[in-house]
Amino acid sequence: DGGITQSPKYLFRKEGQNVTLSCEQNLNHDAMYWYRQDPGQGLRLIYYSQIVNDFQKGDIAEGYSVSREKKESFPLTVTSAQKNPTAFYLCASQGAGLAFSGANVLTFGAGSRLTVL
Amino acid sequence: AQSVTQLGSHVSVSEGALVLLRCNYSSSVPPYLFWYVQYPNQGLQLLLKYTTGATLVKGINGFEAEFKKSETSFHLTKPSAHMSDAAEYFCAVLSGGYNKLIFGAGTRLAVHP
């Protein structure tokens, strides 16, 4: 079955450490996204990529980095520069298509919960 | 710029009662609107979407939403709540020109016997 796989499901990090969250999709989607979710704040966009080898900052990119070397993969690194990294991180992908076609539906992974000790 | 406001961070209903989750949006262009549901420690699942055409949109699990341009609203309803409907619900609007979704803060629905 096609879908998005995020790993690990749970991750603990000591302050000052970088960690990388994995996101893999087999939907043949061009666009991929990383969101951060905090209680009562909804989802906030960290980074997104519309095509391989290209990505753009979202609303809260500081302290994060990404790469898009393959269409299927969009890993997110939470660096030590991120002051409050404890959160639930969601990866999503989206197929190509014009807005009016209704193709702009995001498919989400199951999420990764990062806790800083 | 597009934005979404969900009125009520928590809604509690009795099993069998009407569910009404409110969503208002702002958009400078014709909006494309979505409702997603999230169960604990899981990703988001699409409930329904409005792009063009009929303003009353039916989704999965008996939910529906009506696009009202004059009220800039896209409220989510279900005639009879079930215990399994307990989850967090997010309204979202498509950000014009970037294919990005802008999410509301979410409404947590509790269903009690």
Coordinates of C-alpha atoms in Angstrom, one line a residue:
Chain A
D1 CA 0.0 0.0 0.0
G2 CA 1.2 3.5 -0.8
G3 CA 1.8 5.9 2.0
I4 CA 4.2 7.9 4.1
T5 CA 6.5 6.4 6.7
Q6 CA 8.0 8.5 9.5
S7 CA 10.6 7.2 11.8
P8 CA 11.3 7.0 14.6
K9 CA 7.9 7.2 16.3
Y10 CA 9.4 8.5 19.5
L11 CA 12.8 10.1 20.0
F12 CA 14.5 11.5 23.0
R13 CA 17.3 14.0 22.7
K14 CA 19.7 15.6 25.1
E15 CA 20.2 19.4 24.8
G16 CA 22.9 20.3 22.3
Q17 CA 22.4 17.3 20.1
N18 CA 21.2 17.3 16.5
V19 CA 18.6 14.7 15.5
T20 CA 17.3 13.7 12.2
L21 CA 13.7 12.6 11.5
S22 CA 13.1 10.4 8.6
C23 CA 10.2 10.7 6.1
E24 CA 9.8 8.4 3.1
Q25 CA 6.9 8.2 0.7
N26 CA 6.0 5.8 -2.1
L27 CA 3.2 7.8 -3.5
N28 CA 5.2 9.3 -6.3
H29 CA 4.3 12.7 -5.0
D30 CA 6.4 15.7 -6.0
A31 CA 5.8 17.9 -3.0
M32 CA 6.7 17.2 0.6
Y33 CA 6.2 19.1 3.8
W34 CA 7.3 19.2 7.4
Y35 CA 4.9 20.5 10.1
R36 CA 5.4 21.0 13.7
Q37 CA 2.4 20.5 16.1
D38 CA 2.2 22.0 19.6
P39 CA -0.9 21.8 21.8
G40 CA -3.4 24.6 21.0
Q41 CA -1.3 25.9 18.1
G42 CA -2.4 23.7 15.2
L43 CA 0.2 22.8 12.6
R44 CA 3.0 25.2 11.7
L45 CA 5.0 24.8 8.5
I46 CA 8.8 24.3 8.9
Y47 CA 10.0 23.5 5.4
Y48 CA 8.6 22.3 2.1
S49 CA 9.9 21.0 -1.2
Q50 CA 8.1 21.1 -4.5
I51 CA 10.7 19.2 -6.4
V52 CA 13.9 17.2 -5.9
N53 CA 17.0 19.3 -5.0
D54 CA 14.8 22.3 -4.1
F55 CA 13.2 23.4 -0.9
Q56 CA 11.9 26.5 0.8
K57 CA 11.6 27.8 4.3
G58 CA 8.2 27.8 5.9
D59 CA 7.0 29.9 8.8
I60 CA 9.2 28.5 11.5
A61 CA 12.4 27.2 9.8
E62 CA 14.9 28.6 12.3
G63 CA 16.9 25.8 14.0
Y64 CA 15.9 23.2 11.4
S65 CA 17.4 21.9 8.1
V66 CA 16.2 19.6 5.4
S67 CA 17.5 17.9 2.2
R68 CA 15.7 16.5 -0.9
E69 CA 18.1 14.4 -2.7
K70 CA 15.5 11.8 -3.8
K71 CA 11.9 12.2 -4.6
E72 CA 10.9 9.7 -2.0
S73 CA 12.8 11.1 0.9
F74 CA 12.6 14.4 2.8
P75 CA 14.6 14.1 6.1
L76 CA 14.3 16.9 8.8
T77 CA 17.2 17.7 11.1
V78 CA 16.5 19.4 14.3
T79 CA 19.6 21.2 15.3
S80 CA 20.9 22.4 18.6
A81 CA 20.0 25.9 17.5
Q82 CA 16.3 25.1 17.9
K83 CA 15.5 26.4 21.3
N84 CA 12.3 24.5 22.0
P85 CA 12.3 21.3 20.0
T86 CA 10.0 19.2 22.0
A87 CA 7.0 18.7 19.8
F88 CA 5.1 16.3 17.5
Y89 CA 6.5 16.5 13.9
L90 CA 4.4 15.6 10.9
C91 CA 5.6 14.9 7.4
A92 CA 3.2 15.2 4.5
S93 CA 3.2 14.8 0.7
Q94 CA 1.1 16.1 -2.1
G95 CA 0.6 15.1 -5.7
A96 CA 0.9 17.4 -8.6
G97 CA -2.2 19.1 -10.0
L98 CA -3.9 22.4 -10.4
A99 CA -5.7 23.8 -7.4
F100 CA -9.2 23.6 -9.0
S101 CA -8.7 19.9 -9.7
G102 CA -8.9 19.2 -6.0
A103 CA -5.6 17.5 -6.2
N104 CA -4.1 19.6 -3.5
V105 CA -4.8 17.1 -0.7
L106 CA -2.0 16.4 1.7
T107 CA -1.3 12.8 2.8
F108 CA 0.2 12.7 6.3
G109 CA 2.6 10.3 8.0
A110 CA 1.9 9.0 11.5
G111 CA 4.3 11.5 13.1
S112 CA 7.4 11.6 15.2
R113 CA 7.3 12.8 18.8
L114 CA 10.6 14.4 19.9
T115 CA 11.3 15.0 23.5
V116 CA 14.3 17.0 24.8
L117 CA 15.6 15.8 28.1
Chain B
A1 CA -3.0 36.4 3.2
Q2 CA -5.1 33.4 4.0
S3 CA -6.0 32.5 7.6
V4 CA -8.3 30.1 9.5
T5 CA -10.0 30.6 12.8
Q6 CA -11.6 27.7 14.6
L7 CA -14.0 28.8 17.3
G8 CA -13.8 26.7 20.4
S9 CA -10.6 24.7 21.2
H10 CA -12.8 22.1 23.0
V11 CA -16.3 20.9 22.2
S12 CA -18.1 18.3 24.2
V13 CA -21.3 16.5 23.1
S14 CA -23.4 13.6 24.2
E15 CA -23.4 10.4 22.1
G16 CA -26.2 10.8 19.5
A17 CA -26.2 14.6 19.6
L18 CA -25.4 17.0 16.8
V19 CA -21.8 17.8 16.2
L20 CA -21.0 21.4 15.1
L21 CA -17.4 22.5 14.7
R22 CA -16.9 26.1 13.5
C23 CA -14.4 27.3 11.0
N24 CA -14.1 30.8 9.6
Y25 CA -11.5 31.7 7.0
S26 CA -10.1 34.8 5.3
S27 CA -8.9 34.6 1.7
S28 CA -8.3 37.2 -1.0
V29 CA -9.0 34.6 -3.7
P30 CA -11.7 31.9 -4.0
P31 CA -10.8 29.5 -1.2
Y32 CA -10.1 25.8 -1.3
L33 CA -11.1 24.5 2.2
F34 CA -10.4 21.2 4.0
W35 CA -11.3 19.4 7.2
Y36 CA -8.8 16.9 8.7
V37 CA -9.2 14.6 11.7
Q38 CA -6.4 13.5 14.0
Y39 CA -6.6 10.6 16.5
P40 CA -4.2 10.6 19.4
N41 CA -0.5 10.2 18.4
Q42 CA -1.4 9.8 14.7
G43 CA -1.2 11.8 11.6
L44 CA -4.0 13.7 10.0
Q45 CA -6.7 12.1 7.8
L46 CA -8.7 14.0 5.3
L47 CA -12.4 14.2 6.2
L48 CA -13.7 16.3 3.3
K49 CA -12.7 19.2 1.0
Y50 CA -14.3 22.0 -0.9
T51 CA -12.8 23.2 -4.2
T52 CA -15.5 24.3 -6.6
G53 CA -19.1 23.4 -7.3
A54 CA -21.6 22.3 -4.7
T55 CA -21.3 24.2 -1.5
L56 CA -22.5 21.3 0.7
V57 CA -19.7 18.8 0.8
K58 CA -20.0 15.3 2.2
G59 CA -17.1 13.4 3.7
I60 CA -16.2 10.2 5.5
N61 CA -17.8 8.9 8.7
G62 CA -21.0 10.8 8.1
F63 CA -19.5 14.3 8.3
E64 CA -20.4 17.2 6.0
A65 CA -19.5 20.8 5.7
E66 CA -21.1 23.8 4.0
F67 CA -19.2 26.5 2.3
K68 CA -20.9 29.9 2.9
K69 CA -19.1 32.7 1.1
S70 CA -21.2 35.5 2.6
E71 CA -20.2 34.3 6.1
T72 CA -16.7 33.2 5.2
S73 CA -17.5 30.0 7.0
F74 CA -16.9 26.3 6.5
H75 CA -18.5 24.6 9.6
L76 CA -18.3 20.9 10.0
T77 CA -21.4 19.0 11.1
K78 CA -22.5 15.5 11.9
P79 CA -26.2 14.7 12.8
S80 CA -25.4 12.1 15.5
A81 CA -22.1 11.8 17.4
H82 CA -20.5 8.5 18.0
M83 CA -17.9 7.7 20.6
S84 CA -15.4 7.0 17.9
D85 CA -15.7 10.6 16.7
A86 CA -13.6 11.8 19.7
A87 CA -10.5 13.3 18.1
E88 CA -9.0 16.6 17.1
Y89 CA -10.3 18.3 14.1
F90 CA -8.5 20.8 11.9
C91 CA -9.8 23.2 9.3
A92 CA -7.4 24.4 6.6
V93 CA -7.4 26.7 3.7
L94 CA -5.1 26.5 0.7
S95 CA -2.6 29.3 0.4
G96 CA -3.0 30.8 -3.0
G97 CA 0.0 30.4 -5.3
Y98 CA 2.1 28.2 -3.0
N99 CA 0.1 25.0 -2.7
K100 CA 0.5 25.3 1.0
L101 CA -2.2 24.5 3.6
I102 CA -2.8 27.0 6.4
F103 CA -4.3 25.2 9.4
G104 CA -6.5 26.4 12.2
A105 CA -5.5 25.8 15.8
G106 CA -7.8 22.7 16.0
T107 CA -10.9 21.7 18.0
R108 CA -10.8 18.8 20.3
L109 CA -14.1 16.9 20.3
A110 CA -15.1 14.9 23.3
V111 CA -18.1 12.5 23.1
H112 CA -19.6 11.3 26.3
P113 CA -22.2 8.6 26.9

